[in-house]
Coordinates of C-alpha atoms and ligand atoms in Angstrom, one line a residue:
X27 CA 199.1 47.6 236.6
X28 CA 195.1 46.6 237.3
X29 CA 193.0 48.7 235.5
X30 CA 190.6 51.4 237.4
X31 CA 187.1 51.2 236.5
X32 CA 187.5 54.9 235.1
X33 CA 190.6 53.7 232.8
X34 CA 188.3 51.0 231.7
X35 CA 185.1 53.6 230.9
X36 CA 188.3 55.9 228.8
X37 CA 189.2 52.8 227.2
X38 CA 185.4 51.8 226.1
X39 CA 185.2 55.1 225.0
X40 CA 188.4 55.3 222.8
X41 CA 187.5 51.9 221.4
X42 CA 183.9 52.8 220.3
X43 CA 185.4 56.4 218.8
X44 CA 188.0 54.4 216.4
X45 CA 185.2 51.7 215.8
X46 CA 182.8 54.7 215.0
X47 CA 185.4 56.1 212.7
X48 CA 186.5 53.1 210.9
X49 CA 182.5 52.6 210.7
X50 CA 182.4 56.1 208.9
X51 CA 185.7 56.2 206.9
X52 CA 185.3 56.2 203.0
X53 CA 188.4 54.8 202.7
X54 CA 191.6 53.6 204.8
X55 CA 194.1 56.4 203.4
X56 CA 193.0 59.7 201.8
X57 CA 196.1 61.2 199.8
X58 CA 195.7 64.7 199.1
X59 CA 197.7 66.0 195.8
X60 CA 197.8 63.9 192.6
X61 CA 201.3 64.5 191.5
X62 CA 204.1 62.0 191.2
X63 CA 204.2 61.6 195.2
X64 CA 200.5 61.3 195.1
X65 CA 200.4 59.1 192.5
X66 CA 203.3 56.5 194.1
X67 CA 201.8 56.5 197.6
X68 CA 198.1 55.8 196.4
X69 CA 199.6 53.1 194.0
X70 CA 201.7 51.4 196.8
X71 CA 198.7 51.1 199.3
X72 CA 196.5 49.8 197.0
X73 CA 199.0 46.9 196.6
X74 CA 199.2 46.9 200.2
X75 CA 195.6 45.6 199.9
X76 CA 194.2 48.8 201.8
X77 CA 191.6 51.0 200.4
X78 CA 192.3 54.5 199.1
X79 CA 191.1 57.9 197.5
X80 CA 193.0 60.6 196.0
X81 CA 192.3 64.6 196.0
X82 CA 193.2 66.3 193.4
X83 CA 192.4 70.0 193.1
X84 CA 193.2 70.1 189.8
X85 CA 191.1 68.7 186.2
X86 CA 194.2 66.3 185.9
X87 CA 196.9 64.3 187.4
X88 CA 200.4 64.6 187.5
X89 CA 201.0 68.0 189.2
X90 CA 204.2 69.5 188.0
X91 CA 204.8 66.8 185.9
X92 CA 202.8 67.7 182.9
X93 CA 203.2 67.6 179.1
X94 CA 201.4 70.8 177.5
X95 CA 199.5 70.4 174.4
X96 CA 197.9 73.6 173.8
X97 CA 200.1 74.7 171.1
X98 CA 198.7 72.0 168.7
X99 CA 199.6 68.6 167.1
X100 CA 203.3 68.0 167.0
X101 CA 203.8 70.4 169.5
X102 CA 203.6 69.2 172.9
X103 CA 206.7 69.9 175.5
X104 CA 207.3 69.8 179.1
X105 CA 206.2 72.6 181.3
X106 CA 207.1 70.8 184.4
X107 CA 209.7 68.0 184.6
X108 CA 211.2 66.9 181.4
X109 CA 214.9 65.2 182.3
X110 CA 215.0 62.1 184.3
X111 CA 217.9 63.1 186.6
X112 CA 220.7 60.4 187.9
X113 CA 218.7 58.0 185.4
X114 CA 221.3 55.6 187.4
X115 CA 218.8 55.2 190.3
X116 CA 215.7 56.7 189.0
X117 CA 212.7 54.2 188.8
X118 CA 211.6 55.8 185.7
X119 CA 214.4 55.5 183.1
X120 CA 213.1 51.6 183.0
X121 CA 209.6 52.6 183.1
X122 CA 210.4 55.2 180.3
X123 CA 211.7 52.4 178.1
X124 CA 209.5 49.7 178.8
X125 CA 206.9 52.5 177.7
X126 CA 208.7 53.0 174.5
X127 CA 208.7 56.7 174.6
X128 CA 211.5 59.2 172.9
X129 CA 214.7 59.9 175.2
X130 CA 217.4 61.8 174.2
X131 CA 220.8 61.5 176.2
X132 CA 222.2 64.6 177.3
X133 CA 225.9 63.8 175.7
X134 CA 224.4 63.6 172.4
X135 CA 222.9 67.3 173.0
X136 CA 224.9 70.4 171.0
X137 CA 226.8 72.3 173.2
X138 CA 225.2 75.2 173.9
X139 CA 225.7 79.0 172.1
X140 CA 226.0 81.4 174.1
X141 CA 225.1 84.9 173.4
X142 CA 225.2 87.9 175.7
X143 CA 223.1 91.0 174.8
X144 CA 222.1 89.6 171.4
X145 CA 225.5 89.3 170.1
X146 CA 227.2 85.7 170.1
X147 CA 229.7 85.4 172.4
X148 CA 233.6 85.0 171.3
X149 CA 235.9 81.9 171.5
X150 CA 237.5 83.7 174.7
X151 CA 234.5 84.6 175.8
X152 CA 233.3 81.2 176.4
X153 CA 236.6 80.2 177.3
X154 CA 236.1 82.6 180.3
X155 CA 232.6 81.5 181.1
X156 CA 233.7 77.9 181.0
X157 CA 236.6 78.7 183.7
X158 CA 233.7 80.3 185.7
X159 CA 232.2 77.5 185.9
X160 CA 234.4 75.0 186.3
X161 CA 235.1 77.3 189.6
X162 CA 231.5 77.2 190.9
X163 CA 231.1 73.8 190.4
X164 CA 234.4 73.3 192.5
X165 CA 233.6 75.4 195.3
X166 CA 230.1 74.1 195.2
X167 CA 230.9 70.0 195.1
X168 CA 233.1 70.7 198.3
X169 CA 231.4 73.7 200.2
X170 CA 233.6 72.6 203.1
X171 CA 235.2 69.1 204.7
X172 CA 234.1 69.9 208.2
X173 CA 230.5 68.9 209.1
X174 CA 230.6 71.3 211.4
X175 CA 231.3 74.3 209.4
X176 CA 228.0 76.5 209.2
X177 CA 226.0 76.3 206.1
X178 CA 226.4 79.5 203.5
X179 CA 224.3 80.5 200.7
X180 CA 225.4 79.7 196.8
X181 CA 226.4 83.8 196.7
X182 CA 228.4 84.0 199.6
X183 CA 230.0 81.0 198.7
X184 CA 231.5 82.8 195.2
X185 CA 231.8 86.3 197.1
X186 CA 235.3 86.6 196.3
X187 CA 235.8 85.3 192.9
X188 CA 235.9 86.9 190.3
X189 CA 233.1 88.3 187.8
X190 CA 233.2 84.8 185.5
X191 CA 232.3 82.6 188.5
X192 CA 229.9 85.3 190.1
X193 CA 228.3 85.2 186.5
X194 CA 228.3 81.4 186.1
X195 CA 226.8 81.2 189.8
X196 CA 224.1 83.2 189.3
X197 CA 223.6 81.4 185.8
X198 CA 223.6 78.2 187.5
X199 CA 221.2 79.1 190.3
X200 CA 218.6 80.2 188.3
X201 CA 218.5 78.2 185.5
X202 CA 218.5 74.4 187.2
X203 CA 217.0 75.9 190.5
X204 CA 215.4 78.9 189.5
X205 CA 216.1 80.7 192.3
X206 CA 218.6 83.5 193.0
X207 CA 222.2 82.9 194.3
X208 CA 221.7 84.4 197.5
X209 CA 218.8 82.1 198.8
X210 CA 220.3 78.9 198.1
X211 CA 222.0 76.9 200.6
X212 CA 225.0 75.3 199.7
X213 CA 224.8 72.1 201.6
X214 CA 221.3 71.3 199.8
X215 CA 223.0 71.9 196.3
X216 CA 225.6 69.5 197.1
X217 CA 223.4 66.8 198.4
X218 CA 221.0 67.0 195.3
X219 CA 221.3 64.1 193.0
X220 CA 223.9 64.1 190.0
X221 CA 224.8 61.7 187.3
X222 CA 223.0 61.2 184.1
X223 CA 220.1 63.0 182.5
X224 CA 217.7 61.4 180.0
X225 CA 215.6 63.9 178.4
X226 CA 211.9 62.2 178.1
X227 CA 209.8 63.9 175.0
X228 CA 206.3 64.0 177.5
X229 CA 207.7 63.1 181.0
X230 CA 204.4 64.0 182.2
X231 CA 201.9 62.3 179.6
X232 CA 204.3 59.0 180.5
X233 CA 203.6 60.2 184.9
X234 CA 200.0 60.1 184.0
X235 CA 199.9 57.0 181.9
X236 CA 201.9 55.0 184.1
X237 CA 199.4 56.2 187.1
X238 CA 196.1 55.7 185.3
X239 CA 193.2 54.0 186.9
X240 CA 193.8 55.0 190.3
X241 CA 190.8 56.1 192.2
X242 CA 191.4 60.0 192.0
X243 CA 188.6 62.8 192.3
X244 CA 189.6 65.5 190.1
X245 CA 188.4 69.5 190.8
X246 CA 188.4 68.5 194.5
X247 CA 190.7 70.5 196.0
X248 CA 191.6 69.8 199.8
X249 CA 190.2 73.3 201.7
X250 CA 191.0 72.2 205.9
X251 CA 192.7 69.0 207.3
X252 CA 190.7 68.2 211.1
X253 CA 192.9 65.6 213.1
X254 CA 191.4 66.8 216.0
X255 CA 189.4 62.8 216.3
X256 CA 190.8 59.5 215.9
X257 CA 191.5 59.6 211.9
X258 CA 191.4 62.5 209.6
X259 CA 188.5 64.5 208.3
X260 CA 189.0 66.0 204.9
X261 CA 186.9 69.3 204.1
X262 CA 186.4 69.8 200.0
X263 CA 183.7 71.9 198.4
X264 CA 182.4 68.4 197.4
X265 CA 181.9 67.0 201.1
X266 CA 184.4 65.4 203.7
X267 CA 186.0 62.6 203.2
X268 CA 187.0 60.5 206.1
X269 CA 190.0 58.2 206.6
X270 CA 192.2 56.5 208.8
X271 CA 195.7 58.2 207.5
X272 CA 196.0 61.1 205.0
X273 CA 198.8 60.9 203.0
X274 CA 199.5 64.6 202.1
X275 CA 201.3 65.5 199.1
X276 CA 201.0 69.5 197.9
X277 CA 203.8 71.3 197.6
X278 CA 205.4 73.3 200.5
X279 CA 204.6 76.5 198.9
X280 CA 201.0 75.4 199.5
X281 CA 201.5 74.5 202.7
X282 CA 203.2 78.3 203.0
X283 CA 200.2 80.1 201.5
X284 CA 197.6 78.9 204.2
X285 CA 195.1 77.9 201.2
X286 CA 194.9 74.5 203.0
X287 CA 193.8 74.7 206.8
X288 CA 194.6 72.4 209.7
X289 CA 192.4 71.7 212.9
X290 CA 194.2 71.9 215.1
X291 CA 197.5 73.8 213.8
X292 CA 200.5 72.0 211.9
X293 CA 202.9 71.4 215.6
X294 CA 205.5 73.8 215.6
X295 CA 208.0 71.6 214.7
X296 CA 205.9 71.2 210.9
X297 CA 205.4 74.6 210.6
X298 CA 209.1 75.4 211.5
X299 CA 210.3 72.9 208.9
X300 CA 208.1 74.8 206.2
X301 CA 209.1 78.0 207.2
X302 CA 212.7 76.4 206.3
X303 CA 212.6 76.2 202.6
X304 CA 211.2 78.2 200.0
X305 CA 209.7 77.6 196.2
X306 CA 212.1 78.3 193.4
X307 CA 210.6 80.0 189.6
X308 CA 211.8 77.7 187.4
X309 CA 209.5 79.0 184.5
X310 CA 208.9 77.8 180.8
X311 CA 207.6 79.6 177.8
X312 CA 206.6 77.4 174.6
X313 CA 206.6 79.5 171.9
X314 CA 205.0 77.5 168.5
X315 CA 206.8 78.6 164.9
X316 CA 205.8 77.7 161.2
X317 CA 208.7 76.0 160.0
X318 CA 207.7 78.1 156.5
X319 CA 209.1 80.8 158.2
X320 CA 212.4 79.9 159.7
X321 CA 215.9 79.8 158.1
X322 CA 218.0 77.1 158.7
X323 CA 220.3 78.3 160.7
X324 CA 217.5 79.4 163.2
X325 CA 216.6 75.6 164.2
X326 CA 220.1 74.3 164.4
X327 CA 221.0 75.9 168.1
X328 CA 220.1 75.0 171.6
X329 CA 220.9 79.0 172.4
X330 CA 221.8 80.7 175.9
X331 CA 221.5 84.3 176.2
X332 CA 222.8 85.6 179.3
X333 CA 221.5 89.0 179.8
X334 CA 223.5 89.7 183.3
X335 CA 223.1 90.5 186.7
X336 CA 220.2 91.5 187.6
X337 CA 218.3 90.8 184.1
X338 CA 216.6 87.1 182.9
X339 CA 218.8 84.4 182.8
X340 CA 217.3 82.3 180.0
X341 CA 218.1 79.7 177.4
X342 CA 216.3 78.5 174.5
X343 CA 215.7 75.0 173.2
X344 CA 215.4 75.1 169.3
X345 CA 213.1 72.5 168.1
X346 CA 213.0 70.1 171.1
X347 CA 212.3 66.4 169.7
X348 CA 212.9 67.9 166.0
X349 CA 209.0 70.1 166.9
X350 CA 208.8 73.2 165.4
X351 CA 208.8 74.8 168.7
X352 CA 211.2 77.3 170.7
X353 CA 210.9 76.3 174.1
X354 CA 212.3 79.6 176.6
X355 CA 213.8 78.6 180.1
X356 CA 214.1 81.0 183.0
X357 CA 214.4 81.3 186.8
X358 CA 215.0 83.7 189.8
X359 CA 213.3 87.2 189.9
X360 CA 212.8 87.9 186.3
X361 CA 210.6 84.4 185.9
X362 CA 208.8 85.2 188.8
X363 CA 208.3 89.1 187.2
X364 CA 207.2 87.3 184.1
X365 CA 204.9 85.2 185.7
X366 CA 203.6 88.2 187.6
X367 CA 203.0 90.3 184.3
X368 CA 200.9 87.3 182.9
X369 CA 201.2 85.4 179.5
X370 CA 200.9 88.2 177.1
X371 CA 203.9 90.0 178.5
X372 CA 205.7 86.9 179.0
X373 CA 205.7 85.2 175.2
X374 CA 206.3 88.8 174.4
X375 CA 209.5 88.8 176.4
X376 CA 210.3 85.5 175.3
X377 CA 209.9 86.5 171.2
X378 CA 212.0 89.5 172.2
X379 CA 214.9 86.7 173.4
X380 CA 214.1 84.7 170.2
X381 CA 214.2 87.8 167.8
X382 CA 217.9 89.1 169.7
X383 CA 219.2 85.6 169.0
X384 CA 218.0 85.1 165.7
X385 CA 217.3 88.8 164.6
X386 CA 213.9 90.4 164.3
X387 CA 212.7 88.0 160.9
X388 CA 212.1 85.1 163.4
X389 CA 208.9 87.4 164.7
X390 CA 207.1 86.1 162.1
X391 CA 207.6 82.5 162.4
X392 CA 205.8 82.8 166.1
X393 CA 202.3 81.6 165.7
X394 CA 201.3 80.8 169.1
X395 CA 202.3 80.5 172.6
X396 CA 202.2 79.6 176.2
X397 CA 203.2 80.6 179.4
X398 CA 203.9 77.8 182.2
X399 CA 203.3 79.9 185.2
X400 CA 204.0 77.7 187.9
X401 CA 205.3 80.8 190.5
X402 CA 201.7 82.3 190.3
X403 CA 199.5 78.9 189.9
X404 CA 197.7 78.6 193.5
X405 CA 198.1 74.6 193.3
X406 CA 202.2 74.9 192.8
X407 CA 202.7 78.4 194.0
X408 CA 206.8 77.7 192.4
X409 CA 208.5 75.5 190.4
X410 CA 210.3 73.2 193.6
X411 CA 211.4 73.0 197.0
X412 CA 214.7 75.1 197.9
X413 CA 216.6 75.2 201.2
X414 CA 217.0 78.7 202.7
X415 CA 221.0 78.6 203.5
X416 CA 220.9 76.6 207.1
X417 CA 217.9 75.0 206.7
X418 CA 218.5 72.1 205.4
X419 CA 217.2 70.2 208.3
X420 CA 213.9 70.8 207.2
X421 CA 213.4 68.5 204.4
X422 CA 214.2 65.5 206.7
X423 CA 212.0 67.2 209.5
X424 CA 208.9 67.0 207.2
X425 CA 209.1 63.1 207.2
X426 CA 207.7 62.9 210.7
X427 CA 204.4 62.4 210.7
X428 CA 201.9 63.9 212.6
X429 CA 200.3 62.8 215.5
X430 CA 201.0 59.3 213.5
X431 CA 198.2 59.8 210.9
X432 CA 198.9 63.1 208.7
X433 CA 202.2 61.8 206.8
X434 CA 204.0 64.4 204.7
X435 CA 205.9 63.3 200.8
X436 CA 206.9 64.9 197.6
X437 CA 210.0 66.4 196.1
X438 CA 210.4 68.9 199.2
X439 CA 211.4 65.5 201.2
X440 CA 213.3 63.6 199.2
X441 CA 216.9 64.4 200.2
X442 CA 219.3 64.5 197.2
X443 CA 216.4 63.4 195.0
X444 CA 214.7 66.7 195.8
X445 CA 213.2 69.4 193.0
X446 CA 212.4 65.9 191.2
X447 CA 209.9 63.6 189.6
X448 CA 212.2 60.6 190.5
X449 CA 212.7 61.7 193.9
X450 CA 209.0 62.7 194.5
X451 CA 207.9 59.1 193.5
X452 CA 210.4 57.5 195.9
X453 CA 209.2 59.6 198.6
X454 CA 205.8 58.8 198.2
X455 CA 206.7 55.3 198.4
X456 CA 208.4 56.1 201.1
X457 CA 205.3 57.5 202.8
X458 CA 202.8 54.6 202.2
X459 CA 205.7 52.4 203.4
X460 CA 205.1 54.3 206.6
X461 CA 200.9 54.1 206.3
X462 CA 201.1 50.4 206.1
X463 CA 202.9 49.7 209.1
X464 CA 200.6 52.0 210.4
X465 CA 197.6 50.0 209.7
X466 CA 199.2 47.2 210.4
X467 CA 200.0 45.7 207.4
Ligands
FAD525 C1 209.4 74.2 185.3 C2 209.8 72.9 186.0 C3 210.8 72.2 185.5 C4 211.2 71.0 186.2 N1 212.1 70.2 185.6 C5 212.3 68.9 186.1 C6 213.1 68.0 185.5 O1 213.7 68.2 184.4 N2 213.3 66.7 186.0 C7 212.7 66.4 187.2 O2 212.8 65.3 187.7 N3 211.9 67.3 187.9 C8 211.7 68.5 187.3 N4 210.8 69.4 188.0 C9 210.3 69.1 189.3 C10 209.2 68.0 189.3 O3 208.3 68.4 188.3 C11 208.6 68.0 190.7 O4 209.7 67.8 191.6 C12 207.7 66.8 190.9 O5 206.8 66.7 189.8 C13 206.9 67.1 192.2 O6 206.0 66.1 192.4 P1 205.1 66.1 193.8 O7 204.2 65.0 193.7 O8 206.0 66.3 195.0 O9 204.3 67.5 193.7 P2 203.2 67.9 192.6 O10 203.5 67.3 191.3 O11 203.1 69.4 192.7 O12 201.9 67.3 193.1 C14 201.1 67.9 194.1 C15 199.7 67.9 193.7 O13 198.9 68.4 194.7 C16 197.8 69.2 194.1 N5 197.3 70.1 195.0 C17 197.7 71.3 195.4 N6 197.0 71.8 196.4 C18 195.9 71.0 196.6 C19 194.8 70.9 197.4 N7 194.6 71.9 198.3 N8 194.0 69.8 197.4 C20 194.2 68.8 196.5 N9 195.3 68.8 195.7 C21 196.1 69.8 195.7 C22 198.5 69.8 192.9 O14 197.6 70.2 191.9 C23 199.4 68.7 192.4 O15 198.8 67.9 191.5 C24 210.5 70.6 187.3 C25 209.4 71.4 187.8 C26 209.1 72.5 187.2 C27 208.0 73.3 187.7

């Protein structure tokens, strides 16, 4: 087809715009969001030989992979990530031993205790809690043979069991989802990575170690996203940073709020996709003890008290990594209540647990503590990605990128490797795999 002068002027014109915007661009690829998916994209396109800047809102990287060390010396745990999950496939088993840092395999954990309403549960007691579970995890593994069967949530799923499995479902939900039974779909749980867990003593110190040195501007939160021109023009309260490609990493629950503006609006088809999954409360509270003060007996457990339907689902890690140190782990509605009520209320609620497990002396022994309040922290805004039941679509729908120079990544994406570091990283990979053929690498 011959070209019509007025083709040829549009052409010119296209031509000077991209040249103008190269000519203007800080840098090829702007990721916003220095987590693990940030963090793995920005790494990968640097090796692609393209240039790149991160955005971080925060005063450090990692996002929800971060080792806390408020509580002192010796004291430090996860309040994000902490278990490298299917360590089969997971790049950071082998980067978590060629770093040298602690593991722990979960096989080598105690089993847990389980007490219900401060009194320690009896032989058949956790006979019958077993048999739940074993149930759930049955009905759950095979939610149905027929890919055409419609997608139910975890709840509806156990409707007509009995009380054990109804019991061990909601356990299960909130305590390695952190979200009620109800509002989890059942085809996303049984796509979500299994296999073996390797518990990492400061999975997040070993995120940001491995990632230092990239070229990330911390406190510089991303505040509108214009696509409306040939690249992307990043607003911050710092300036605007212009790119070819932004690589965009927050999570979903961000995207949710509306903090972070688009010009123009997300398509539909985005917006739909993050209408389609949710942010779970998977919430920690570190509580520090004086070893001075505790018996013997009160260190020796890894304790789950099971306070019902509704009511906080919780367990306790004793001593994590041999630290004097009660770590509290919760999910669903009563984390996000906890969160809600701020960090005062919280470590009280969580020395209440401690003191009904151990009996009131253990007050004593609680020096310090600290609330990990990722359900109300505006850069997180939950602790991960989860599928409302039949919307499980949305995950993969977030991988296409817009207008082919906004590309999504993080855990929300990652398939089975969702709600992960592991997966987050891969994704991000992912992602920058997708910005270099983009540029033309
Ligand atoms: C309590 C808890 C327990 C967990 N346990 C495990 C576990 O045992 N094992 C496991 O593998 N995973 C676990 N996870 C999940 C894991 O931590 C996440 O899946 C993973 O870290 C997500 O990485 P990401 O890069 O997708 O997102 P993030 O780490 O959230 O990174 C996104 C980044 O974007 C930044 N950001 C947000 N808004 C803006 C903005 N407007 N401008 C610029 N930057 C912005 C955030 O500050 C953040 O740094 C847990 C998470 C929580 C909360």
């Amino acid at each position: 087809m011959a070209l019509s002068r007025r083709s040829l002027v549009a052409g010119a014109a296209i031509l000077a715009a991209s040249a103008k915007a190269r000519a203007a661009a800080d840098a090829d690829v702007v990721v916003i969001g220095a987590g693990a998916a940030g963090l793995a994209a920005a790494s990968a396109i640097r090796r692609g030989g393209h240039s790149v800047v991160v955005l971080e809102a925060r005063d450090r990287i990692g996002g929800r992979a971060f080792t806390e060390t408020a509580l002192g010396a010796g004291r430090s745990f996860d309040a994000g990530g902490q278990y490298v999950h299917w360590a089969e496939r997971n790049p950071w088993r082998e980067i978590a031993r060629a770093a040298g840092v602690r593991t722990s395999d979960d096989a080598t954990s105690p089993w847990p205790v389980l007490v219900k309403d401060g009194v320690r549960a009896s032989e058949a007691e956790r006979r019958q809690r077993r048999a739940g579970f074993g149930r759930v995890s049955l009905l759950l593994d095979h939610p149905d043979a027929s890919p055409a069967a419609p997608d139910r949530s975890v709840a509806e799923a156990v409707a007509g069991e009995d009380e054990a499995a109804r019991a061990a479902a909601t356990g299960l939900t909130r305590l390695t989802l952190g979200e009620e039974p109800d509002r989890v779909s059942c085809a996303d749980y049984d796509q979500l990575w299994s296999g073996d867990d390797i518990w990492v003593d400061g999975y997040g110190a070993l995120v940001a170690g491995h990632y230092a040195g990239l070229p990330v501007r911390l406190g510089t939160p991303a505040t509108m996203v214009d696509w409306s021109g040939p690249g992307v023009a990043v607003e911050t309260p710092r300036g605007t940073l212009r790119a070819a490609c932004a690589i965009l990493t927050v999570p979903v629950g961000v995207l949710a709020a509306g903090s972070l503006r688009f010009t123009p609006a997300l398509p539909a088809a985005t917006a739909e996709a993050v209408a389609g999954l949710r942010m779970g409360a998977y919430t920690k509270i570190g509580l520090a003890l004086d070893p001075a003060r505790l018996r013997e007996q009160d260190l020796r457990d890894a304790v789950i008290l099971q306070s019902g339907t509704p009511g906080l689902t919780a367990y306790l890690e004793m001593q994590p990594f041999g630290k004097p140190l009660a770590v509290l782990h919760c999910g669903g509605d009563g984390a996000r209540a906890l969160c809600e009520a701020g960090e005062g209320a919280a470590l009280a609620a969580a020395t209440d647990h401690l003191a009904s497990v151990f009996g009131t002396g253990i007050r004593t022994a609680v020096t310090a503590g600290r609330l990990a309040a990722w359900w109300t922290d505006p850069f997180a805004r939950g602790s991960y990605s989860i599928a409302r039941p039949g919307r499980l679509p949305a995950r993969e729908a977030l991988r296409v990128p817009v207008a082919d120079r906004i590309f999504l990544a993080g855990e929300a994406l990652a398939g089975g490797g969702a709600m992960t570091v592991g997966g987050a990283t891969l994704d991000g990979e992912r992602a920058a795999a997708a910005v270099l053929r983009r540029l033309g690498s």
